[in-house]
Amino acid sequence: MRKHKYNPIILMVSRVVSPFIMIFGLYVIFHGHYSPGGGFQGGTLLAAALLLIRLAAGFDIAQIQFKRILGTPLGSIGVLIYFGTGFLAMISGGEFLNYGFLPFAGFTEAGLRALGILMVEIGVGLAVMAILVAIYDDLLEGYPHD
Amino acid sequence: MTDFIFGHYVYWSIIALLIIGLYGMIFKNNLAKKLIGMTIFQVSIIMFYVASAVKWSATVPVLDPVTGVVDAAKYISPLQHCLMLTAIVVGVATSGVAFSLAIVIYRHYKTLDESVLMERMKSS
Amino acid sequence: MKIVNWLLLISFGALLIYASLGLPNRGDGDAVMHREKSPAGSWGASSYYIRNAYRDAETLNMVTVILADYRGYDTLGEETVILTAGLICYLVLRKRRTNRDDKKPLKAGADAQT
């Protein structure tokens, strides 16, 4: 097996480009109320930024940025944020996932729904990012990387 | 006749894509090629949904905050976009599962070719 | 057997093209699925979403409102599917660290990769 050697030019370009993709992913998540976007698209963009470093620098160097062991717990946390938002609405008097009953003061009912949608989108984006990176890492399992 | 063709050529090309995916799934012996065919099939279904949501003389389903909803017919239907949005990401995740199963099959039987695989499964 | 497969493929394609002849023109605003009312006279789902999305959730993007609010259960299910897919990849492909009897196929796999 030939040792994997990273190309310094490609690594340099990916290091420059990756934060911009990450910023764009965050913009797509948090601006999803007012323009096309949302949790799924933004999470995929964040995963693309992480995978770019993984492809360019090799598996071991990319561990500094995002550890392999973080994948499944972050995905679970994302699903729990979603579920917790619905559950919070349920224990404060409404139905499950009825964001109009979220216990935050100073909002109208429609504003509470917008807030609930934002919380849900953050959970979705976190879960999608973590799981896509985790699937890539698991597919590399057993492959003799340097 | 020209109207008919210009209104339907997208459906026909989507059907061609679907047939290509089905061809890959039926005729190829390699499991990885079968999975590629399955992904093409999936993409054709997604494209059909998105193509069915197109409406000329209408705009994207993002509300103009100044005017509000004056005429609901001026916005294209947001339902298909919403359904396909989740279907794309779930498709990526499920194809990851499919490839991981293919990797496990390769590790155990040391082949991905279907006919060889059947023989080795019988003999072992 | 191969001929049967070809016949199946070609007949399926012909069936789909025959079905596509009955579809309305793409982008036709007068098609049944783009009307506000169904032929039976009830209001369609899409026009309800378009009319009430901003009033219900103060969010301009209707796709987001449908995704997270009107169809919240659906999205919760989809996200669970994604999480389950990640867990399946982890459980299927991880290295086994315990010394059990089924170590043999893993060793053979390691040989095959070099």
Short mmCIF file of C-alpha atoms in Angstrom, two decimals:
data_model
loop_
_atom_site.label_atom_id
_atom_site.label_comp_id
_atom_site.label_asym_id
_atom_site.label_seq_id
_atom_site.Cartn_x
_atom_site.Cartn_y
_atom_site.Cartn_z
CA MET A 1 0.00 0.00 0.00
CA ARG A 2 1.43 3.28 -1.10
CA LYS A 3 1.60 5.84 1.63
CA HIS A 4 -0.91 8.62 1.28
CA LYS A 5 0.92 11.89 0.74
CA TYR A 6 -1.00 15.10 0.79
CA ASN A 7 -0.37 17.76 -1.79
CA PRO A 8 0.60 21.09 -0.15
CA ILE A 9 -1.15 23.20 -2.78
CA ILE A 10 -4.43 21.34 -2.43
CA LEU A 11 -4.15 21.44 1.35
CA MET A 12 -3.49 25.20 1.31
CA VAL A 13 -6.45 25.90 -0.98
CA SER A 14 -8.78 23.71 1.09
CA ARG A 15 -7.65 25.41 4.29
CA VAL A 16 -8.54 28.77 2.78
CA VAL A 17 -11.84 27.68 1.27
CA SER A 18 -13.19 25.53 4.12
CA PRO A 19 -14.00 28.35 6.60
CA PHE A 20 -15.92 30.23 3.95
CA ILE A 21 -18.03 27.16 3.20
CA MET A 22 -18.61 26.82 6.95
CA ILE A 23 -19.70 30.45 7.27
CA PHE A 24 -22.01 30.01 4.31
CA GLY A 25 -23.48 26.90 5.92
CA LEU A 26 -24.17 28.78 9.15
CA TYR A 27 -25.72 31.61 7.12
CA VAL A 28 -27.96 29.14 5.32
CA ILE A 29 -29.12 27.65 8.63
CA PHE A 30 -29.76 30.91 10.47
CA HIS A 31 -31.12 32.87 7.50
CA GLY A 32 -33.44 30.04 6.48
CA HIS A 33 -36.47 32.00 7.67
CA TYR A 34 -36.05 34.75 5.12
CA SER A 35 -34.42 33.12 2.12
CA PRO A 36 -34.14 29.63 0.67
CA GLY A 37 -32.31 27.54 3.20
CA GLY A 38 -32.76 25.57 6.34
CA GLY A 39 -31.28 22.89 8.51
CA PHE A 40 -30.81 20.17 5.93
CA GLN A 41 -29.02 22.33 3.37
CA GLY A 42 -26.88 24.13 5.94
CA GLY A 43 -25.93 20.90 7.66
CA THR A 44 -24.86 19.44 4.33
CA LEU A 45 -22.70 22.51 3.65
CA LEU A 46 -21.04 22.23 7.07
CA ALA A 47 -20.37 18.55 6.42
CA ALA A 48 -18.89 19.47 3.02
CA ALA A 49 -16.49 21.92 4.70
CA LEU A 50 -15.34 19.25 7.15
CA LEU A 51 -15.04 16.56 4.48
CA LEU A 52 -12.95 18.88 2.29
CA ILE A 53 -10.27 19.02 4.97
CA ARG A 54 -10.56 15.28 5.47
CA LEU A 55 -10.01 14.63 1.76
CA ALA A 56 -7.17 17.12 1.36
CA ALA A 57 -5.15 16.56 4.53
CA GLY A 58 -5.76 12.93 5.23
CA PHE A 59 -7.64 11.33 8.06
CA ASP A 60 -5.15 11.83 10.88
CA ILE A 61 -4.49 15.53 10.47
CA ALA A 62 -8.23 16.21 10.16
CA GLN A 63 -8.72 14.71 13.61
CA ILE A 64 -7.47 18.02 15.02
CA GLN A 65 -10.49 19.74 13.50
CA PHE A 66 -13.26 17.27 14.14
CA LYS A 67 -12.60 14.10 16.11
CA ARG A 68 -14.01 10.88 14.80
CA ILE A 69 -15.53 9.98 18.14
CA LEU A 70 -17.63 13.17 18.09
CA GLY A 71 -19.82 12.05 15.18
CA THR A 72 -22.46 9.86 16.79
CA PRO A 73 -22.87 11.91 20.02
CA LEU A 74 -23.37 15.15 18.10
CA GLY A 75 -25.97 13.46 15.89
CA SER A 76 -27.79 12.23 18.96
CA ILE A 77 -27.65 15.72 20.47
CA GLY A 78 -29.19 17.13 17.30
CA VAL A 79 -32.09 14.69 17.43
CA LEU A 80 -32.48 15.41 21.15
CA ILE A 81 -32.68 19.17 20.46
CA TYR A 82 -35.52 18.49 18.03
CA PHE A 83 -37.26 16.12 20.40
CA GLY A 84 -36.67 18.43 23.37
CA THR A 85 -38.26 21.37 21.56
CA GLY A 86 -41.36 19.32 20.94
CA PHE A 87 -41.35 17.95 24.45
CA LEU A 88 -40.91 21.42 25.99
CA ALA A 89 -44.02 22.52 24.13
CA MET A 90 -45.82 19.43 25.41
CA ILE A 91 -45.04 19.84 29.11
CA SER A 92 -46.02 23.50 29.02
CA GLY A 93 -49.57 22.79 28.03
CA GLY A 94 -49.70 22.25 24.29
CA GLU A 95 -49.45 19.31 21.97
CA PHE A 96 -46.19 17.64 20.99
CA LEU A 97 -44.31 19.89 18.51
CA ASN A 98 -46.88 22.68 18.85
CA TYR A 99 -44.39 25.55 19.14
CA GLY A 100 -47.05 28.07 20.07
CA PHE A 101 -46.91 26.84 23.67
CA LEU A 102 -43.15 27.20 24.21
CA PRO A 103 -42.50 28.75 27.65
CA PHE A 104 -40.65 31.90 26.57
CA ALA A 105 -41.97 35.27 27.63
CA GLY A 106 -42.22 38.30 25.41
CA PHE A 107 -43.27 36.68 22.16
CA THR A 108 -46.50 36.52 20.30
CA GLU A 109 -47.73 33.08 19.31
CA ALA A 110 -46.46 33.46 15.75
CA GLY A 111 -43.11 34.69 17.07
CA LEU A 112 -42.90 31.63 19.31
CA ARG A 113 -43.49 29.47 16.27
CA ALA A 114 -40.64 31.22 14.44
CA LEU A 115 -38.40 30.61 17.46
CA GLY A 116 -39.39 26.96 17.61
CA ILE A 117 -38.65 26.57 13.90
CA LEU A 118 -35.18 28.09 14.46
CA MET A 119 -34.42 25.68 17.33
CA VAL A 120 -35.57 22.74 15.26
CA GLU A 121 -33.44 23.81 12.29
CA ILE A 122 -30.35 24.05 14.52
CA GLY A 123 -30.99 20.52 15.72
CA VAL A 124 -31.46 19.25 12.17
CA GLY A 125 -28.30 20.98 10.95
CA LEU A 126 -26.20 19.59 13.80
CA ALA A 127 -27.49 16.06 13.26
CA VAL A 128 -27.02 16.12 9.48
CA MET A 129 -23.47 17.51 9.74
CA ALA A 130 -22.37 15.00 12.38
CA ILE A 131 -23.96 11.99 10.72
CA LEU A 132 -22.59 12.70 7.23
CA VAL A 133 -19.06 13.08 8.61
CA ALA A 134 -19.54 9.97 10.74
CA ILE A 135 -20.66 7.92 7.71
CA TYR A 136 -17.53 9.02 5.82
CA ASP A 137 -15.33 8.08 8.76
CA ASP A 138 -17.00 4.72 9.16
CA LEU A 139 -16.57 3.91 5.49
CA LEU A 140 -12.84 4.58 5.97
CA GLU A 141 -12.70 2.19 8.93
CA GLY A 142 -10.13 -0.53 8.38
CA TYR A 143 -8.56 1.27 5.45
CA PRO A 144 -4.84 1.72 6.18
CA HIS A 145 -4.58 5.49 6.29
CA ASP A 146 -1.32 7.11 7.22
CA MET B 1 -47.74 19.59 -31.26
CA THR B 2 -44.78 21.84 -30.51
CA ASP B 3 -46.44 22.88 -27.28
CA PHE B 4 -46.93 19.25 -26.38
CA ILE B 5 -43.28 18.40 -27.01
CA PHE B 6 -41.95 21.41 -25.13
CA GLY B 7 -44.26 20.62 -22.24
CA HIS B 8 -43.23 16.99 -22.02
CA TYR B 9 -39.58 16.64 -22.99
CA VAL B 10 -38.49 16.98 -19.36
CA TYR B 11 -40.67 14.04 -18.38
CA TRP B 12 -39.20 11.96 -21.18
CA SER B 13 -35.64 12.72 -20.19
CA ILE B 14 -36.48 11.88 -16.58
CA ILE B 15 -37.92 8.55 -17.81
CA ALA B 16 -34.68 7.95 -19.72
CA LEU B 17 -32.72 8.57 -16.52
CA LEU B 18 -34.97 6.18 -14.63
CA ILE B 19 -34.51 3.49 -17.28
CA ILE B 20 -30.73 3.95 -17.12
CA GLY B 21 -30.84 3.46 -13.35
CA LEU B 22 -33.05 0.40 -13.71
CA TYR B 23 -30.72 -0.99 -16.37
CA GLY B 24 -27.81 -0.65 -13.97
CA MET B 25 -29.74 -2.38 -11.23
CA ILE B 26 -30.89 -5.29 -13.38
CA PHE B 27 -28.02 -6.03 -15.77
CA LYS B 28 -24.81 -5.22 -13.96
CA ASN B 29 -23.18 -7.96 -11.94
CA ASN B 30 -21.07 -5.79 -9.68
CA LEU B 31 -22.79 -4.73 -6.49
CA ALA B 32 -21.18 -1.28 -6.53
CA LYS B 33 -22.54 -0.67 -10.02
CA LYS B 34 -25.96 -1.78 -8.84
CA LEU B 35 -25.77 0.83 -6.08
CA ILE B 36 -24.80 3.51 -8.57
CA GLY B 37 -27.85 2.53 -10.62
CA MET B 38 -30.02 2.78 -7.53
CA THR B 39 -28.75 6.29 -6.86
CA ILE B 40 -29.51 7.36 -10.43
CA PHE B 41 -33.01 5.92 -10.05
CA GLN B 42 -33.49 7.91 -6.86
CA VAL B 43 -32.27 11.14 -8.47
CA SER B 44 -34.74 10.67 -11.34
CA ILE B 45 -37.63 10.36 -8.88
CA ILE B 46 -36.51 13.54 -7.10
CA MET B 47 -36.23 15.38 -10.42
CA PHE B 48 -39.73 14.27 -11.37
CA TYR B 49 -41.15 15.71 -8.18
CA VAL B 50 -39.33 19.01 -8.66
CA ALA B 51 -40.38 19.19 -12.32
CA SER B 52 -44.01 18.68 -11.34
CA ALA B 53 -43.84 21.76 -9.11
CA VAL B 54 -42.79 24.12 -11.91
CA LYS B 55 -45.30 26.79 -12.81
CA TRP B 56 -44.62 29.55 -15.32
CA SER B 57 -45.81 32.99 -14.30
CA ALA B 58 -45.17 32.18 -10.67
CA THR B 59 -42.28 32.78 -8.32
CA VAL B 60 -40.39 30.92 -5.61
CA PRO B 61 -42.26 30.10 -2.39
CA VAL B 62 -40.61 32.85 -0.36
CA LEU B 63 -43.06 35.52 0.62
CA ASP B 64 -42.51 39.13 -0.35
CA PRO B 65 -42.75 40.91 3.04
CA VAL B 66 -43.90 44.20 1.54
CA THR B 67 -46.95 43.03 -0.34
CA GLY B 68 -47.90 39.85 1.52
CA VAL B 69 -50.06 37.23 -0.12
CA VAL B 70 -52.08 39.01 -2.76
CA ASP B 71 -52.67 36.07 -5.05
CA ALA B 72 -51.85 32.52 -3.99
CA ALA B 73 -51.50 31.50 -7.63
CA LYS B 74 -48.40 33.69 -7.91
CA TYR B 75 -46.34 31.27 -5.81
CA ILE B 76 -45.35 27.77 -6.87
CA SER B 77 -46.43 24.91 -4.67
CA PRO B 78 -43.98 24.54 -1.76
CA LEU B 79 -45.02 21.00 -0.88
CA GLN B 80 -42.90 19.12 -3.41
CA HIS B 81 -39.79 21.11 -2.50
CA CYS B 82 -40.33 20.33 1.17
CA LEU B 83 -40.73 16.60 0.55
CA MET B 84 -37.70 16.32 -1.73
CA LEU B 85 -35.53 18.37 0.63
CA THR B 86 -35.67 15.63 3.20
CA ALA B 87 -35.56 12.86 0.60
CA ILE B 88 -32.18 14.00 -0.74
CA VAL B 89 -30.43 13.93 2.64
CA VAL B 90 -32.09 10.67 3.65
CA GLY B 91 -31.02 9.23 0.28
CA VAL B 92 -27.40 10.11 1.01
CA ALA B 93 -27.59 8.49 4.44
CA THR B 94 -29.25 5.31 3.16
CA SER B 95 -26.75 4.99 0.31
CA GLY B 96 -24.06 5.21 3.00
CA VAL B 97 -25.68 2.23 4.69
CA ALA B 98 -25.81 0.37 1.37
CA PHE B 99 -22.12 0.98 0.69
CA SER B 100 -21.17 -0.10 4.20
CA LEU B 101 -23.04 -3.36 3.66
CA ALA B 102 -21.20 -3.79 0.36
CA ILE B 103 -17.89 -3.25 2.18
CA VAL B 104 -18.80 -5.93 4.73
CA ILE B 105 -19.73 -8.34 1.92
CA TYR B 106 -16.40 -7.66 0.25
CA ARG B 107 -14.50 -8.28 3.47
CA HIS B 108 -16.22 -11.56 4.09
CA TYR B 109 -16.37 -13.07 0.59
CA LYS B 110 -13.59 -11.02 -1.06
CA THR B 111 -15.71 -10.31 -4.11
CA LEU B 112 -18.51 -8.00 -5.20
CA ASP B 113 -19.40 -9.88 -8.36
CA GLU B 114 -22.87 -11.33 -7.99
CA SER B 115 -22.43 -14.72 -9.68
CA VAL B 116 -19.14 -15.41 -7.88
CA LEU B 117 -20.77 -14.27 -4.68
CA MET B 118 -23.63 -16.74 -5.11
CA GLU B 119 -21.19 -19.61 -5.62
CA ARG B 120 -19.17 -18.69 -2.57
CA MET B 121 -22.30 -18.32 -0.48
CA LYS B 122 -23.41 -21.82 -1.52
CA SER B 123 -20.03 -23.46 -0.97
CA SER B 124 -19.36 -21.96 2.44
CA MET C 1 -33.28 -14.89 -18.92
CA LYS C 2 -31.54 -11.90 -20.39
CA ILE C 3 -34.31 -11.49 -22.95
CA VAL C 4 -36.89 -11.46 -20.20
CA ASN C 5 -34.95 -8.69 -18.45
CA TRP C 6 -34.74 -6.62 -21.63
CA LEU C 7 -38.45 -7.11 -22.29
CA LEU C 8 -39.24 -6.07 -18.74
CA LEU C 9 -37.09 -2.95 -19.04
CA ILE C 10 -38.45 -1.88 -22.43
CA SER C 11 -42.06 -2.54 -21.52
CA PHE C 12 -41.65 -0.61 -18.29
CA GLY C 13 -40.18 2.32 -20.18
CA ALA C 14 -42.98 2.20 -22.75
CA LEU C 15 -45.56 2.10 -19.98
CA LEU C 16 -43.99 5.15 -18.32
CA ILE C 17 -43.89 7.10 -21.58
CA TYR C 18 -47.51 6.17 -22.27
CA ALA C 19 -48.39 7.41 -18.81
CA SER C 20 -46.45 10.63 -19.33
CA LEU C 21 -48.62 11.46 -22.34
CA GLY C 22 -51.51 12.03 -19.96
CA LEU C 23 -49.62 14.49 -17.79
CA PRO C 24 -50.33 18.20 -18.18
CA ASN C 25 -47.73 20.43 -19.80
CA ARG C 26 -44.91 21.33 -17.47
CA GLY C 27 -45.51 24.68 -15.84
CA ASP C 28 -49.09 24.94 -17.01
CA GLY C 29 -50.85 27.14 -14.46
CA ASP C 30 -54.28 25.79 -15.35
CA ALA C 31 -53.45 22.19 -14.56
CA VAL C 32 -55.51 20.51 -11.88
CA MET C 33 -52.67 20.20 -9.40
CA HIS C 34 -51.89 23.92 -9.60
CA ARG C 35 -55.45 25.10 -9.08
CA GLU C 36 -56.54 26.43 -5.73
CA LYS C 37 -59.54 24.14 -5.56
CA SER C 38 -59.67 20.47 -6.39
CA PRO C 39 -62.30 19.26 -8.90
CA ALA C 40 -64.46 18.17 -5.96
CA GLY C 41 -64.53 21.76 -4.71
CA SER C 42 -62.36 21.53 -1.60
CA TRP C 43 -59.39 23.82 -1.03
CA GLY C 44 -55.99 22.43 -1.96
CA ALA C 45 -53.22 21.96 0.58
CA SER C 46 -50.66 24.11 -1.24
CA SER C 47 -52.84 27.20 -1.38
CA TYR C 48 -53.61 26.80 2.32
CA TYR C 49 -49.89 26.70 3.08
CA ILE C 50 -49.18 29.71 0.87
CA ARG C 51 -51.97 31.80 2.38
CA ASN C 52 -51.42 31.00 6.03
CA ALA C 53 -47.68 30.37 6.42
CA TYR C 54 -46.75 33.93 7.32
CA ARG C 55 -49.78 34.47 9.54
CA ASP C 56 -49.06 31.30 11.51
CA ALA C 57 -45.31 31.49 11.97
CA GLU C 58 -44.01 34.91 10.89
CA THR C 59 -41.57 33.19 8.58
CA LEU C 60 -41.24 34.28 4.99
CA ASN C 61 -39.94 30.98 3.66
CA MET C 62 -42.95 28.71 3.29
CA VAL C 63 -40.83 25.61 2.74
CA THR C 64 -39.30 26.04 6.19
CA VAL C 65 -42.72 26.47 7.79
CA ILE C 66 -44.03 23.32 6.14
CA LEU C 67 -40.85 21.40 6.98
CA ALA C 68 -40.66 22.28 10.64
CA ASP C 69 -44.13 23.28 11.70
CA TYR C 70 -46.93 21.79 9.65
CA ARG C 71 -45.06 18.56 9.04
CA GLY C 72 -42.97 18.45 12.19
CA TYR C 73 -43.61 14.78 12.84
CA ASP C 74 -42.45 13.95 9.34
CA THR C 75 -39.16 15.79 9.80
CA LEU C 76 -38.62 14.19 13.20
CA GLY C 77 -39.01 10.82 11.53
CA GLU C 78 -36.61 11.73 8.73
CA GLU C 79 -34.00 12.90 11.21
CA THR C 80 -34.38 9.67 13.15
CA VAL C 81 -33.81 7.80 9.90
CA ILE C 82 -30.57 9.74 9.34
CA LEU C 83 -29.39 9.04 12.88
CA THR C 84 -30.25 5.37 12.48
CA ALA C 85 -28.29 5.21 9.22
CA GLY C 86 -25.24 6.68 10.95
CA LEU C 87 -25.57 4.22 13.83
CA ILE C 88 -25.91 1.30 11.40
CA CYS C 89 -22.73 2.38 9.57
CA TYR C 90 -20.92 2.59 12.90
CA LEU C 91 -22.14 -0.77 14.14
CA VAL C 92 -21.55 -2.62 10.87
CA LEU C 93 -18.09 -1.29 10.09
CA ARG C 94 -16.39 -0.80 13.44
CA LYS C 95 -13.37 -2.87 14.35
CA ARG C 96 -14.14 -5.55 16.84
CA ARG C 97 -11.79 -5.27 19.77
CA THR C 98 -12.97 -8.32 21.70
CA ASN C 99 -11.30 -11.66 21.08
CA ARG C 100 -14.16 -13.80 19.96
CA ASP C 101 -14.43 -16.70 17.60
CA ASP C 102 -15.66 -14.65 14.68
CA LYS C 103 -12.29 -13.00 14.30
CA LYS C 104 -11.46 -15.03 11.21
CA PRO C 105 -13.38 -13.15 8.49
CA LEU C 106 -12.00 -9.84 9.74
CA LYS C 107 -8.46 -11.13 9.36
CA ALA C 108 -9.19 -12.33 5.84
CA GLY C 109 -10.63 -8.94 5.02
CA ALA C 110 -7.50 -7.21 6.27
CA ASP C 111 -5.43 -9.39 3.96
CA ALA C 112 -7.62 -8.60 1.01
CA GLN C 113 -7.15 -4.89 1.36
CA THR C 114 -3.38 -4.75 1.15
#
